[in-house]
PDB file of C-alpha atoms in Angstrom:
ATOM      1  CA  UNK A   1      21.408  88.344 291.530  1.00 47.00           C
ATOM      2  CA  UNK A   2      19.885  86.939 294.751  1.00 47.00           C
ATOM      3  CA  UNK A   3      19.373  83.242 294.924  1.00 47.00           C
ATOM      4  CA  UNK A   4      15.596  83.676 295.073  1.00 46.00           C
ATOM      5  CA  UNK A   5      15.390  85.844 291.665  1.00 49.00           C
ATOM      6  CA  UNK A   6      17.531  83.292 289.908  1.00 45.00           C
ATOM      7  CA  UNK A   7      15.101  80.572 291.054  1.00 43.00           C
ATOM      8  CA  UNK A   8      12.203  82.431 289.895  1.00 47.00           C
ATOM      9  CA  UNK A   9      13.534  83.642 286.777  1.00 50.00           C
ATOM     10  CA  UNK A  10      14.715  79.588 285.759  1.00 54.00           C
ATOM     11  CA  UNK A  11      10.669  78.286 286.343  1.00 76.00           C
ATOM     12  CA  UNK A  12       9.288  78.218 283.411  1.00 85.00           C
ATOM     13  CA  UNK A  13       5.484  78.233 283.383  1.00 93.00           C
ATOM     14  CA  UNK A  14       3.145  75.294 283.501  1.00 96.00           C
ATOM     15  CA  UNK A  15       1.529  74.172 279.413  1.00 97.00           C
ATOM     16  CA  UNK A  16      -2.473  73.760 280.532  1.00 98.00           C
ATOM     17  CA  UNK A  17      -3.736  72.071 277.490  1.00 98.00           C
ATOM     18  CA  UNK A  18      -8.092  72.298 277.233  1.00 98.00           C
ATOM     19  CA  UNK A  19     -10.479  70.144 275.114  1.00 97.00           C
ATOM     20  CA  UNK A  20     -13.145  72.493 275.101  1.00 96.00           C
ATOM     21  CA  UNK A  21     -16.596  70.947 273.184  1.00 92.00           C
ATOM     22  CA  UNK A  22     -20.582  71.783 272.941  1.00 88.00           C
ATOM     23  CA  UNK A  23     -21.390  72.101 276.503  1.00 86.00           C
ATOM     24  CA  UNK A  24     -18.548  74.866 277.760  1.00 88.00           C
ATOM     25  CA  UNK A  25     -17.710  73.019 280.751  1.00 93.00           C
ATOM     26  CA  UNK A  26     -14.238  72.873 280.366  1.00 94.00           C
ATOM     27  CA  UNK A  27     -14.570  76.547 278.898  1.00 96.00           C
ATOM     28  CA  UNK A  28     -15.674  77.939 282.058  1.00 95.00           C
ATOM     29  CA  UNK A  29     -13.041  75.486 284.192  1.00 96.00           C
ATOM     30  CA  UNK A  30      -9.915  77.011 282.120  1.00 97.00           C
ATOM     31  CA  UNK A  31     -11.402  80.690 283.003  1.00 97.00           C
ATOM     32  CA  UNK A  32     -11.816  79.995 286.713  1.00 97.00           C
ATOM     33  CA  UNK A  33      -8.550  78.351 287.137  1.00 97.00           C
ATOM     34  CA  UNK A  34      -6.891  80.995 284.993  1.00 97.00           C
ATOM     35  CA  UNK A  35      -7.471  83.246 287.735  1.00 96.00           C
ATOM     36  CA  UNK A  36      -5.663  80.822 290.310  1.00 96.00           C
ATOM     37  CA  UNK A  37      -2.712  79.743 288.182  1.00 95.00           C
ATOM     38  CA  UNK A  38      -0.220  81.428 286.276  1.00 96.00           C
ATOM     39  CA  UNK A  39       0.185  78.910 283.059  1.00 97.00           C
ATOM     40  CA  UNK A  40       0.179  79.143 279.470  1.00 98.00           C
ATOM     41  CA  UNK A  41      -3.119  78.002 278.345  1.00 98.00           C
ATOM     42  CA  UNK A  42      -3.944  76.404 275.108  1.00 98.00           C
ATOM     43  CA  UNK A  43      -7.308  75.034 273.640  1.00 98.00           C
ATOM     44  CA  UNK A  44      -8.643  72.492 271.270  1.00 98.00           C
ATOM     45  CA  UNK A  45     -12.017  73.401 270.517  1.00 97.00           C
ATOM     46  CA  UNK A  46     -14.502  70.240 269.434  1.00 95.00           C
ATOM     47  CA  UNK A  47     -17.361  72.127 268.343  1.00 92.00           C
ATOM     48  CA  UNK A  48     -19.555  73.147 265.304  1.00 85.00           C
ATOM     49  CA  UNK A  49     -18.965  76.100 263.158  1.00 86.00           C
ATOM     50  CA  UNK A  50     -22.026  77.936 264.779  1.00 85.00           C
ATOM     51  CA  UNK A  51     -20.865  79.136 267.943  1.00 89.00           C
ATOM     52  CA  UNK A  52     -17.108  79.321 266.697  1.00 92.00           C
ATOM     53  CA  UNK A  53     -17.376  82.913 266.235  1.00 92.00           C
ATOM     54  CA  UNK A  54     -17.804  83.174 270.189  1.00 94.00           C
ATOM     55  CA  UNK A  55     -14.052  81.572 270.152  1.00 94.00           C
ATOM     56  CA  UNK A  56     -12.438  83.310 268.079  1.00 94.00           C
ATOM     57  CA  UNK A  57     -13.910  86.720 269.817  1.00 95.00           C
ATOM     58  CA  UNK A  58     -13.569  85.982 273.639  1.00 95.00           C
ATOM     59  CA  UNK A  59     -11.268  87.848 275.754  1.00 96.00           C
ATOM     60  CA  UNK A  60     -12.191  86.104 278.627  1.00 97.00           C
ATOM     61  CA  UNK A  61      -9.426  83.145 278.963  1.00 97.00           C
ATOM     62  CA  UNK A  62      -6.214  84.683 277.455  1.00 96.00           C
ATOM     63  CA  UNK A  63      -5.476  81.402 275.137  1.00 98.00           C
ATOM     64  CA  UNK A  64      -1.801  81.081 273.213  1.00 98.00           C
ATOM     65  CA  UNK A  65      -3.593  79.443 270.641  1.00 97.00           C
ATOM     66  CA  UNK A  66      -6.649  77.587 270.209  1.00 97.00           C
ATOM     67  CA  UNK A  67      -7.045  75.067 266.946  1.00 97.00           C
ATOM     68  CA  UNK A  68     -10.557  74.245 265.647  1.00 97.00           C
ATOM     69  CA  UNK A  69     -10.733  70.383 265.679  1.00 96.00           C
ATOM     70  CA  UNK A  70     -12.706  69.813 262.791  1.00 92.00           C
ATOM     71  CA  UNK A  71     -11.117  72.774 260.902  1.00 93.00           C
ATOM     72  CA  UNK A  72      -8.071  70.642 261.010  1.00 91.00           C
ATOM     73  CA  UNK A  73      -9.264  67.254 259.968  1.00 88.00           C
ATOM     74  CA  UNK A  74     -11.994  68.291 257.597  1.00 84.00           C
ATOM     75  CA  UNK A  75     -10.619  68.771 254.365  1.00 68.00           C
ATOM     76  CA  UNK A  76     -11.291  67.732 250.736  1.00 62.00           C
ATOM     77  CA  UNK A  77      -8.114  65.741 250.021  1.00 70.00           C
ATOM     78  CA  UNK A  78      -9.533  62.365 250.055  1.00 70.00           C
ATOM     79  CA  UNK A  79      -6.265  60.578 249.337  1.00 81.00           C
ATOM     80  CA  UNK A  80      -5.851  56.911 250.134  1.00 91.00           C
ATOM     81  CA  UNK A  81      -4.269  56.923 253.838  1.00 94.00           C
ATOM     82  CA  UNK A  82      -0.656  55.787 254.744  1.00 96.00           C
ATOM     83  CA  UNK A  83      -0.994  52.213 255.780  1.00 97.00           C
ATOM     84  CA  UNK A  84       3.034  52.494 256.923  1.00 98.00           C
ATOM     85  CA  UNK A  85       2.238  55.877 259.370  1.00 98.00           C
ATOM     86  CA  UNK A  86      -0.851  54.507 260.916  1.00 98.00           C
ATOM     87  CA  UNK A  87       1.255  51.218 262.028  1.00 98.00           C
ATOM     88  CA  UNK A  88       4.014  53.251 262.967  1.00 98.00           C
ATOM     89  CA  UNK A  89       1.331  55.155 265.098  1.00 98.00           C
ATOM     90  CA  UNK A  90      -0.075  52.028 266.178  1.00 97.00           C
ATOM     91  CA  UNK A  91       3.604  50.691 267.652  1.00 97.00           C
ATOM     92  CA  UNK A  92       4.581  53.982 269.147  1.00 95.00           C
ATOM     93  CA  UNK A  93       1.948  54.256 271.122  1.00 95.00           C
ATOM     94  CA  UNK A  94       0.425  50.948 271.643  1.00 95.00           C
ATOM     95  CA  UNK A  95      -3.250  51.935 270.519  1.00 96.00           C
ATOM     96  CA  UNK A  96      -5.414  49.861 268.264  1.00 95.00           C
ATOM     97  CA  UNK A  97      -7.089  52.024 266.158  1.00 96.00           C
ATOM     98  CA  UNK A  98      -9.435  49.849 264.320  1.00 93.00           C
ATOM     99  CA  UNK A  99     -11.126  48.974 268.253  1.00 91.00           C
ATOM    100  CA  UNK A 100     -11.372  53.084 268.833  1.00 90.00           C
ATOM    101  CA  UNK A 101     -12.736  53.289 265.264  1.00 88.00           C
ATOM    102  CA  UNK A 102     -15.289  50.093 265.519  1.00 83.00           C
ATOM    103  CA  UNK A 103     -16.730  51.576 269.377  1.00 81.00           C
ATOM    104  CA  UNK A 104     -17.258  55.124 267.573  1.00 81.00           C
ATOM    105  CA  UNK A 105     -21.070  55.685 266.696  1.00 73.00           C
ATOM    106  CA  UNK A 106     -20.568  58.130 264.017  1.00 76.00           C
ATOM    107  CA  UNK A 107     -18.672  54.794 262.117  1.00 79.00           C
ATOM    108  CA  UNK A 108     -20.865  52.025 263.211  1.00 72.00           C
ATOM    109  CA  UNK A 109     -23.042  50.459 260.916  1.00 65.00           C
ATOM    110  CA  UNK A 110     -26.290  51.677 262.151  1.00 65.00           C
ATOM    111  CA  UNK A 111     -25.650  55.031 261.270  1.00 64.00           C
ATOM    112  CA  UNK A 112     -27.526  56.217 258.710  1.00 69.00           C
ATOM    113  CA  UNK A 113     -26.333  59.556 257.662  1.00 76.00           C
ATOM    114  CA  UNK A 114     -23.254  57.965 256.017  1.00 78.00           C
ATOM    115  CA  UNK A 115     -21.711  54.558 255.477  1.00 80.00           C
ATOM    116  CA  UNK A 116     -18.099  55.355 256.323  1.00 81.00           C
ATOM    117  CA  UNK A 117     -15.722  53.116 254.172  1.00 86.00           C
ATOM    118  CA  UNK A 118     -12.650  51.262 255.760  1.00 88.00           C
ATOM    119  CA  UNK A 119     -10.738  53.900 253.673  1.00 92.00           C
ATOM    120  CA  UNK A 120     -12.670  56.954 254.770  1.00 89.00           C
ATOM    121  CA  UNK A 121     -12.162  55.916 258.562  1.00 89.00           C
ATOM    122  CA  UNK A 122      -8.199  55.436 258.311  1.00 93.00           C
ATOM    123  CA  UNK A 123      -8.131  58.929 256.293  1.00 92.00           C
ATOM    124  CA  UNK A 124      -9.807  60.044 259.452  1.00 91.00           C
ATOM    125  CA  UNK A 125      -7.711  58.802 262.183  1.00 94.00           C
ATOM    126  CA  UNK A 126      -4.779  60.069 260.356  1.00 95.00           C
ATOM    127  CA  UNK A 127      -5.646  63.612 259.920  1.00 94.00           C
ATOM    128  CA  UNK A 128      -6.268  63.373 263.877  1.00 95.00           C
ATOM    129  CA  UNK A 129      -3.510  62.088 264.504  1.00 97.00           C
ATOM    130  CA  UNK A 130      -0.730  64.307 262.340  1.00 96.00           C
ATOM    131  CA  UNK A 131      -3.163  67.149 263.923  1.00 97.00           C
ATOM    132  CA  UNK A 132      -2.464  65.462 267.332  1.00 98.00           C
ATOM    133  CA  UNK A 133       1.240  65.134 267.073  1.00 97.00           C
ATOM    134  CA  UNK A 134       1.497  68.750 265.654  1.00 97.00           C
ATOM    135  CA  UNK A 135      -0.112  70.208 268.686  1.00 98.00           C
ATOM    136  CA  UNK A 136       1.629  67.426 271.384  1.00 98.00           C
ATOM    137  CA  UNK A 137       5.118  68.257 269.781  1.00 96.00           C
ATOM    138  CA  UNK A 138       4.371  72.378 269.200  1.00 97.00           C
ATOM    139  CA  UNK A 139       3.253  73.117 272.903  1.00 97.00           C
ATOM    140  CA  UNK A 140       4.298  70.183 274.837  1.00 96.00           C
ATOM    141  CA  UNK A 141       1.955  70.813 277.477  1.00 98.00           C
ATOM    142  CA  UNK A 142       2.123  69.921 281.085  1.00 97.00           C
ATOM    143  CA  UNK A 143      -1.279  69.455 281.508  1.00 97.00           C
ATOM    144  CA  UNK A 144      -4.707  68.218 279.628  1.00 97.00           C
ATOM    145  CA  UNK A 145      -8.002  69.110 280.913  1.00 96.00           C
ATOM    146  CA  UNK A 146     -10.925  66.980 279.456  1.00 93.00           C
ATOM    147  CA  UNK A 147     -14.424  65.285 279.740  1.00 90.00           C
ATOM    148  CA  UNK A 148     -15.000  61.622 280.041  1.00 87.00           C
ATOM    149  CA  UNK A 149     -14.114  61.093 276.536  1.00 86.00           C
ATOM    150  CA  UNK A 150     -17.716  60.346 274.326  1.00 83.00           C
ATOM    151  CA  UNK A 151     -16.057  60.377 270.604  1.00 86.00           C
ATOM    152  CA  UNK A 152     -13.207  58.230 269.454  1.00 88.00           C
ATOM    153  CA  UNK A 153     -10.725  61.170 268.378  1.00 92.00           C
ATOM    154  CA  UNK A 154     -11.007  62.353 272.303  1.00 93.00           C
ATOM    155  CA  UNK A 155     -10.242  58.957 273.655  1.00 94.00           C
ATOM    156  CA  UNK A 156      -7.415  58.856 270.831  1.00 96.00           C
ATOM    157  CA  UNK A 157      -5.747  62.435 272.074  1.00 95.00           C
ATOM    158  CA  UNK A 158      -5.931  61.545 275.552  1.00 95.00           C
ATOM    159  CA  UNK A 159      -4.241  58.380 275.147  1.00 94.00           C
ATOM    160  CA  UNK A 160      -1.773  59.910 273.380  1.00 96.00           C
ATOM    161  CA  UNK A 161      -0.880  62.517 275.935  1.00 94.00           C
ATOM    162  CA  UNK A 162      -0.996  59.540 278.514  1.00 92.00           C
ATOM    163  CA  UNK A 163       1.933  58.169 276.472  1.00 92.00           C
ATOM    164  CA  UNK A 164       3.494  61.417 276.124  1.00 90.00           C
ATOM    165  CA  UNK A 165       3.909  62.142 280.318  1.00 82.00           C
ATOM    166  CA  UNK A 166       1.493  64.676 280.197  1.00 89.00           C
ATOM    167  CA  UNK A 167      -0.842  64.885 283.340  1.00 88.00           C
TER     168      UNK A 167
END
């Protein structure tokens, strides 16, 4: 086998992870650059259940695998959540939780819709952030292509990939 082959054949491709919400931005980025570089691409898609249909249907960005944000966190299982994990989190990573939690408007105190308890918002962060993990330590990705973050759980994922070297 020629030297070039072997080099070839040992590159694997690049992981593009993309956090794809409301206003298909990021949707639209992943398709374009797609067409310009040969990756893997992956999606987490921050959206409502309306247009999810679209998602699940689209041929136009080959994803590996996309994963439904609130599909993964919204369950019915309103157990009390692991003080220990959320610490461990906490020291791993070096993130405060409780100042992403306090700065998010859905949880502040002026909302009316719902008066989240202290108990509801840790259940919260820790679905995210086994969901998080899961995806961080299942596709490793090279890459992560967001927005300015405008909701906690975004700011939480990319400082979690920040931690985790990817770019």
């Amino acid at each position: 086998m020629n030297r070039t082959k072997a080099l070839s054949m040992s590159q694997k491709k690049d992981k593009v992870l993309v956090w794809i919400g409301a206003e298909f931005v990021h949707f639209f980025l992943a398709y374009g650059l797609q067409k310009k570089l040969d990756a893997d691409y992956y999606a987490i898609i921050d959206i409502t259940n309306k247009p999810k249909e679209f998602f699940i249907n689209q041929t136009l960005i080959d994803f590996k695998q996309i994963w439904f944000y609130h599909d993964e966190i919204n369950n019915s299982d309103n157990k009390k959540p692991d003080i220990n994990f959320l610490k461990g989190f906490e020291n791993k990573y070096d993130i405060n939780l409780w100042n992403l939690a306090l700065n998010e408007r859905i949880f502040y105190r002026f909302y009316d819709f719902h008066k989240f308890t202290d108990d509801e918002i840790l259940s919260i962060e820790e679905k995210s952030i086994r969901f998080f993990e899961k995806v961080l330590n299942q596709i490793k990705p090279d890459y992560f292509i967001t927005k300015q973050p405008s909701f906690h759980h975004l700011e939480l994922f990319r400082m979690m990939c920040d931690k985790s070297d990817c770019k």
